[in-house]
C-alpha positions in Angstrom: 250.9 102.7 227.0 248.3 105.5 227.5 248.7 108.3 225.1 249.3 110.7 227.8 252.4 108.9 228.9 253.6 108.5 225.4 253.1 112.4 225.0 254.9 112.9 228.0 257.8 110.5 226.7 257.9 112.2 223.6 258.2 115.8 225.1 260.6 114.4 228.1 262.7 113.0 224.8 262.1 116.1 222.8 263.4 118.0 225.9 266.7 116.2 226.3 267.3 116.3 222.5 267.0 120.3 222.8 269.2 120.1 226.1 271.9 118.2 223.7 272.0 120.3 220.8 272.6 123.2 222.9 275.4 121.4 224.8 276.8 120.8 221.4 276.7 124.2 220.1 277.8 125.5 223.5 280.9 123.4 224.2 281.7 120.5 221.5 284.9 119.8 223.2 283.5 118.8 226.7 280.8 116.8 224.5 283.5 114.8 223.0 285.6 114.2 226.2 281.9 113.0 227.6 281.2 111.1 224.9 285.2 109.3 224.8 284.1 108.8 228.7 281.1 107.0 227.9 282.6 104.6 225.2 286.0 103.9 227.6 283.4 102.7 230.2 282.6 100.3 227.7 286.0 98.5 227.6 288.0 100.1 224.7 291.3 101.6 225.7 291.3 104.9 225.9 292.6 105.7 222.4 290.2 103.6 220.9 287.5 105.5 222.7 288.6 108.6 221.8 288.7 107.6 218.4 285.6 106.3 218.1 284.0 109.4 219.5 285.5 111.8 217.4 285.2 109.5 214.1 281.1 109.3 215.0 281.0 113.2 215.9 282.8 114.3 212.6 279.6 111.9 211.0 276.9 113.2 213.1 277.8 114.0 216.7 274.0 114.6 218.0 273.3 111.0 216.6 276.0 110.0 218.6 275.4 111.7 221.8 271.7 110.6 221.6 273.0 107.2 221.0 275.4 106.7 223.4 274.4 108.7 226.4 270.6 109.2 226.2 269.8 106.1 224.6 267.4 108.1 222.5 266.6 107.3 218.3 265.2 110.7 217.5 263.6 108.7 214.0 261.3 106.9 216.7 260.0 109.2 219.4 256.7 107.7 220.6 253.9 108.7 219.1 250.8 109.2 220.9 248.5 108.8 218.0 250.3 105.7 217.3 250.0 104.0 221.1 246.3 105.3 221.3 245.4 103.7 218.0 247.4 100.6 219.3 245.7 100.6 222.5 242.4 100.7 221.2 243.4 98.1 218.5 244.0 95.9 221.6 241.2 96.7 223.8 238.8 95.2 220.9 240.9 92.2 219.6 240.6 91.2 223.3 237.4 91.8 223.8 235.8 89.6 220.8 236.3 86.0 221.9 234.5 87.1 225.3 232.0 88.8 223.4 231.4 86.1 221.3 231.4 83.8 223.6 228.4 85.6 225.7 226.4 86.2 222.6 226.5 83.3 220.5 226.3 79.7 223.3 222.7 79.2 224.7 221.3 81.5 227.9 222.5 78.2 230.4 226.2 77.9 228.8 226.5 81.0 228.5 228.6 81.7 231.5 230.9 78.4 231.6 231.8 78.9 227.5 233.0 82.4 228.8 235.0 81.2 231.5 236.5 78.7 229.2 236.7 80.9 226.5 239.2 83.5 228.4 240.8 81.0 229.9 241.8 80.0 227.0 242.5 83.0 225.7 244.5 84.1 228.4 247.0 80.6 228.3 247.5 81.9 224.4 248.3 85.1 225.6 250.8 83.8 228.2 252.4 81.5 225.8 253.1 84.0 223.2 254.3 86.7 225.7 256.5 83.6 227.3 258.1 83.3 223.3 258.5 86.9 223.0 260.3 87.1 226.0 262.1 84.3 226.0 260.8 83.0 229.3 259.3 79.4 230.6 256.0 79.0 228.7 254.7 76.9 231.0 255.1 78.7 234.1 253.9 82.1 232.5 250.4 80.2 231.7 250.2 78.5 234.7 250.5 82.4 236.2 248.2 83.8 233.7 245.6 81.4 233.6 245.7 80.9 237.5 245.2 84.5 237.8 242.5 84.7 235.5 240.7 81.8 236.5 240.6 83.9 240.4 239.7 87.0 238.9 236.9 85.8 237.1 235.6 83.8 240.0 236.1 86.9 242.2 233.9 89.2 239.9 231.3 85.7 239.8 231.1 85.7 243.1 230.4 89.3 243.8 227.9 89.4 241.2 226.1 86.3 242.8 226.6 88.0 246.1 224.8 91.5 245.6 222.5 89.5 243.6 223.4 90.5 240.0 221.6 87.7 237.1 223.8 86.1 235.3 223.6 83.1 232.6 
């Protein structure tokens, strides 16, 4: 996530907090009906939504509007320091093996240890995203090594075409 976007969140998110607190101080008593709304949508009966609403407002009824209707944790608005930082982080862990694998194989291997290299690191990257997410490992590195493998012979191919050295 770009730090621009993340500052954008984070003012969007510091925006609707705002919004909220002023609906709270405005008119608590529409706030709670909104907030017993949102919970009975959830299942509870009616009572038990209206009970739940007014026991979390009495604790902290901002918390509980963020919560429930915005969805928002006002202890972990995004950070743009934090995703640039992050982003950059990223950028150069991905770029070692590549780089590594350029700079250190002789001039004539040079090219097919670098092909091999992100391949490889891009079936690592599809198996551990596949974990994360709980999805078919094999069919997310099949995708992102497929992928890869095209977009590096893409960029080969152009750079042979328009007669760019390489190796």
């Amino acid at each position: 996530m770009s730090a621009c976007r993340v500052s954008s969140q984070r003012d969007s998110e510091r925006a609707q907090i705002d919004q909220e607190k002023r609906e709270l101080a405005d008119n608590p008593r529409a706030e709670l009906t909104e907030l017993t709304a949102l919970y009975e949508a959830k299942g509870p009966s009616a009572a038990t939504a209206r009970s739940v609403a007014a026991e979390l407002t009495a604790r902290d009824a901002l918390d509980a509007h963020l919560d429930a209707e915005l969805h928002i944790d006002p202890d972990d608005i995004a950070s743009p320091a934090q995703a640039a930082s992050a982003s950059a982080l990223s950028f150069v862990s991905g770029a070692v093996l590549p780089l590594l694998a350029i700079l250190l194989p002789p001039a004539g291997l040079r090219v097919v240890v670098t092909f091999v290299a992100v391949l490889v690191a891009l079936a690592l990257t599809g198996a551990v995203s596949a974990r994360l997410g709980g999805s078919d490992v094999r069919r997310a590195v099949l995708r992102v090594v497929i992928g890869g493998a095209l977009g590096l012979a893409f960029t080969y191919a152009v750079g042979t075409l328009f007669g760019t050295a390489v190796g």
